[in-house]
Structure formats: structure tokens, C-alpha cells
Amino acid sequence: MSDSGCASCCRCCFSFILTSGLTALFMWLSLRTTNPICSIQDFYVPALNKTSNSQNTTTIYFNLKLDNPNKDKGIYYDTLNLTFYYAPNKTFPIANQSFSSFYQGHHKNAHRTETVATRGVPWKEVVAAENGSTVFRVDLVTAVRFKILAWKTKKHRLAVGADVEVNNSGEKANKKGIRLGSGAPERRCHRARLGLVVVVFTFLNLALFI
Ligand SMILES: *[C@@H]1O[C@H](CO)[C@@H](O)[C@H](O)[C@H]1NC(C)=O
Ligand SMILES: *[C@@H]1O[C@H](CO)[C@@H](O)[C@H](O)[C@H]1NC(C)=O
Ligand SMILES: *[C@@H]1O[C@H](CO)[C@@H](O)[C@H](O)[C@H]1NC(C)=O
Ligand SMILES: *[C@@H]1O[C@H](CO)[C@@H](O)[C@H](O)[C@H]1NC(C)=O
Ligand SMILES: *[C@@H]1O[C@H](CO)[C@@H](O)[C@H](O)[C@H]1NC(C)=O
Ligand SMILES: *[C@@H]1O[C@H](CO)[C@@H](O)[C@H](O)[C@H]1NC(C)=O
Ligand SMILES: *[C@@H]1O[C@H](CO)[C@@H](O)[C@H](O)[C@H]1NC(C)=O
């Protein structure tokens, strides 16, 4: 009698742990977040347009796109800070632009466009040296938090950037959007794994209590 009792208890315990594990896996899957996809859709430097006589115009026009790839999570963006560099010299920013914080629903995208004034670009030299391609650097720094149902995650920093090549028309050489990527390796993976361990541990504790 005690043998069968023990066996059934074991089976019960085992199935409980299995169920808990599966639940934990599900929770982890539904709590997992994906960073927004940031890309430069348009980039226009009038001074580099060989067919116009706007060589004295020292502005840059850009169109930034922000995509929320999460199926069921909103994103709260902090102030978006954009910094522009003339590629050969990444130590000195030539322009910057901020956009105010906002909320983006799941599966939504947003555009931010602006014409920014530049400073410290040796335009005469740049235009003279221009030979089909001039490279600019765009960096974006912000912080995001995700909205999962009624709950908000902690803020985490998002720093991405990309080189943008501009051709003889003053336009972005590549028609496709240029995705801003992070230079540093992501720590998200570690955090997700840690989260999974925490969830599993909690469930195992619960199992012991019941
Ligand atoms: C370049 O300048 C020409 C002449 O002003 C203009 O027609 C053309 O639209 C400009 N290119 C772009 C990409 O705006
Ligand atoms: C550009 O500026 C220079 C000097 O400031 C001036 O001589 C020239 O006429 C200007 N060109 C145009 C197209 O405005
Ligand atoms: C970048 O620009 C600054 C100021 O214009 C200059 O002092 C520095 O030498 C430049 N660096 C490079 C690598 O061109
Ligand atoms: C960037 O923005 C800050 C603050 O508005 C300003 O002080 C700085 O001069 C800007 N830099 C450039 C290159 O425009
Ligand atoms: C412009 O680029 C072409 C090919 O990319 C090269 O052959 C030529 O020497 C370049 N001219 C200058 C002035 O850099
Ligand atoms: C963006 O720039 C503003 C003003 O310069 C600054 O207060 C804020 O901390 C910056 N945000 C980030 C994420 O760096
Ligand atoms: C520059 O690139 C744009 C596409 O972004 C293209 O439409 C245009 O013809 C290119 N101009 C030159 C001179 O190659």
C-alpha cells in the first residue's frame, strides 16, 4: 500500500514539476521582448546634389523610422537623441536632434523627419572631394520600457547607429532603409535566461509548498 502510495505521489509530483516547467516556459515566451527596429528611410544632403546650385545649403534632411516588432507589447520611448557625424571624423558631431518621448502600440511604426542645421563641416572640401559617395554616421540613443498588459518593464538603454552613404544626387545611395544596429553585444539574452531560471525556481518552490 505504501509502495503504490509513494509511486502515485511521485507521479503526481513529477507531473506537477513538468506542468510548472511548461508554464514557466510559456511565461518566459510571452514576457520576452524585442527591441524596436530603427532605420533611416531617407537622407538628403542638398550640398552634395551635383545637379543643383544649393551648394551653400548646409542642412541635412532625414526620415527616421521606428518599428515595434512585438506582437502584443507596447513600447515607451524616452527622449530620442540623434547625433550626426561626417564619417572620416567621428569625434566631432556635426549636428544633433532630439525628439520627445512617446508611446508606441504593438505592431505599430512611427516616422520622425527633420531638417537639421550642421556645424563644423568643411563643406567646400567635402563637395570637392565628393566622388560618388560621401559617408555620414547617424547615432541614436534613447531608453525604452515595454508595456506587457498593465505592467511596465524596467527602462533599458538603447544605443544604435549606422553609416549612411550619400551619392552624387545628395541622396542616400541605397534606396532601401538602413537599419541602425548596436555596436556592443546585447545583454538581453543573459537577462532572458536569468528570467527563465527565476520563473522555474519560483514554480519549484510553489510545488514544494503545496
Ligand atoms: C537635386 O537638384 C535638382 C535641381 O535643383 C532637383 O531637381 C533634384 O530634385 C535634387 N535632388 C533631390 C534628390 O532632391
Ligand atoms: C555661396 O556662397 C558664396 C560665398 O558665401 C557666394 O559667393 C556664392 O554666390 C553662393 N552661391 C550660391 C549658389 O548661393
Ligand atoms: C576631427 O576634427 C577636429 C576638429 O575639426 C580635428 O581637431 C581633428 O584632428 C579631426 N580628426 C580627424 C581624424 O580628422
Ligand atoms: C547638440 O545639442 C546640444 C544641446 O542642445 C548643443 O549644445 C550642441 O551644440 C549641439 N551640437 C551640435 C553639433 O549641433
Ligand atoms: C573617383 O572614383 C573612381 C572610381 O571609384 C576613381 O577611379 C577616381 O580616381 C576617383 N577620383 C577622385 C578624384 O578621387
Ligand atoms: C538625451 O539628451 C537630453 C538632453 O541633452 C538628456 O537630458 C538625456 O539624458 C539624453 N537621453 C539619453 C538616453 O541619453
Ligand atoms: C542616388 O541614389 C538614389 C537612390 O537612393 C537614386 O535614385 C539616384 O539616381 C542616385 N543618384 C546617382 C547620381 O547615382
PDB file of N, CA and C and ligand atoms in Angstrom, residues 82-84 92-98 117-120, ligand 4:
ATOM      1  N   LEU A  82      19.514  62.014 -31.370  1.00  0.00           N
ATOM      2  CA  LEU A  82      20.223  61.654 -32.604  1.00  0.00           C
ATOM      3  C   LEU A  82      21.461  62.520 -32.739  1.00  0.00           C
ATOM      4  N   THR A  83      22.571  61.898 -33.141  1.00  0.00           N
ATOM      5  CA  THR A  83      23.803  62.650 -33.369  1.00  0.00           C
ATOM      6  C   THR A  83      24.340  62.281 -34.741  1.00  0.00           C
ATOM      7  N   PHE A  84      24.781  63.299 -35.476  1.00  0.00           N
ATOM      8  CA  PHE A  84      25.291  63.082 -36.826  1.00  0.00           C
ATOM      9  C   PHE A  84      26.788  63.392 -36.871  1.00  0.00           C
ATOM     10  N   PHE A  92      33.833  64.481 -33.667  1.00  0.00           N
ATOM     11  CA  PHE A  92      33.113  65.740 -33.563  1.00  0.00           C
ATOM     12  C   PHE A  92      31.748  65.688 -34.234  1.00  0.00           C
ATOM     13  N   PRO A  93      30.680  65.766 -33.431  1.00  0.00           N
ATOM     14  CA  PRO A  93      29.356  65.742 -34.051  1.00  0.00           C
ATOM     15  C   PRO A  93      29.139  66.982 -34.911  1.00  0.00           C
ATOM     16  N   ILE A  94      28.461  66.813 -36.032  1.00  0.00           N
ATOM     17  CA  ILE A  94      28.176  67.952 -36.898  1.00  0.00           C
ATOM     18  C   ILE A  94      26.750  68.451 -36.700  1.00  0.00           C
ATOM     19  N   ALA A  95      25.915  67.627 -36.099  1.00  0.00           N
ATOM     20  CA  ALA A  95      24.531  68.041 -35.853  1.00  0.00           C
ATOM     21  C   ALA A  95      23.898  67.114 -34.833  1.00  0.00           C
ATOM     22  N   ASN A  96      22.886  67.586 -34.176  1.00  0.00           N
ATOM     23  CA  ASN A  96      22.114  66.686 -33.324  1.00  0.00           C
ATOM     24  C   ASN A  96      20.649  67.105 -33.297  1.00  0.00           C
ATOM     25  N   GLN A  97      19.821  66.179 -32.923  1.00  0.00           N
ATOM     26  CA  GLN A  97      18.385  66.416 -32.933  1.00  0.00           C
ATOM     27  C   GLN A  97      17.735  65.520 -31.889  1.00  0.00           C
ATOM     28  N   SER A  98      16.809  66.086 -31.117  1.00  0.00           N
ATOM     29  CA  SER A  98      16.085  65.288 -30.135  1.00  0.00           C
ATOM     30  C   SER A  98      14.610  65.239 -30.499  1.00  0.00           C
ATOM     31  N   ALA A 117      20.365  71.714 -39.036  1.00  0.00           N
ATOM     32  CA  ALA A 117      21.499  72.561 -39.413  1.00  0.00           C
ATOM     33  C   ALA A 117      22.775  71.862 -38.971  1.00  0.00           C
ATOM     34  N   THR A 118      23.836  72.001 -39.750  1.00  0.00           N
ATOM     35  CA  THR A 118      25.103  71.367 -39.368  1.00  0.00           C
ATOM     36  C   THR A 118      26.122  72.441 -38.968  1.00  0.00           C
ATOM     37  N   ARG A 119      27.113  71.986 -38.206  1.00  0.00           N
ATOM     38  CA  ARG A 119      28.188  72.901 -37.824  1.00  0.00           C
ATOM     39  C   ARG A 119      29.517  72.184 -37.976  1.00  0.00           C
ATOM     40  N   GLY A 120      30.519  72.941 -38.372  1.00  0.00           N
ATOM     41  CA  GLY A 120      31.881  72.417 -38.407  1.00  0.00           C
ATOM     42  C   GLY A 120      32.187  71.451 -39.537  1.00  0.00           C
TER      43      GLY A 120
HETATM   44  C1  LIG B   4      23.904  69.361 -29.734  1.00  0.00           C
HETATM   45  O1  LIG B   4      22.917  69.794 -28.790  1.00  0.00           O
HETATM   46  C2  LIG B   4      23.432  70.475 -27.668  1.00  0.00           C
HETATM   47  C3  LIG B   4      22.281  70.784 -26.751  1.00  0.00           C
HETATM   48  O2  LIG B   4      21.181  71.300 -27.437  1.00  0.00           O
HETATM   49  C4  LIG B   4      24.184  71.738 -28.133  1.00  0.00           C
HETATM   50  O3  LIG B   4      24.741  72.392 -27.031  1.00  0.00           O
HETATM   51  C5  LIG B   4      25.276  71.315 -29.103  1.00  0.00           C
HETATM   52  O4  LIG B   4      25.940  72.469 -29.584  1.00  0.00           O
HETATM   53  C6  LIG B   4      24.714  70.543 -30.243  1.00  0.00           C
HETATM   54  N1  LIG B   4      25.789  70.088 -31.108  1.00  0.00           N
HETATM   55  C7  LIG B   4      25.795  70.296 -32.421  1.00  0.00           C
HETATM   56  C8  LIG B   4      26.968  69.772 -33.150  1.00  0.00           C
HETATM   57  O5  LIG B   4      24.883  70.883 -33.002  1.00  0.00           O
END
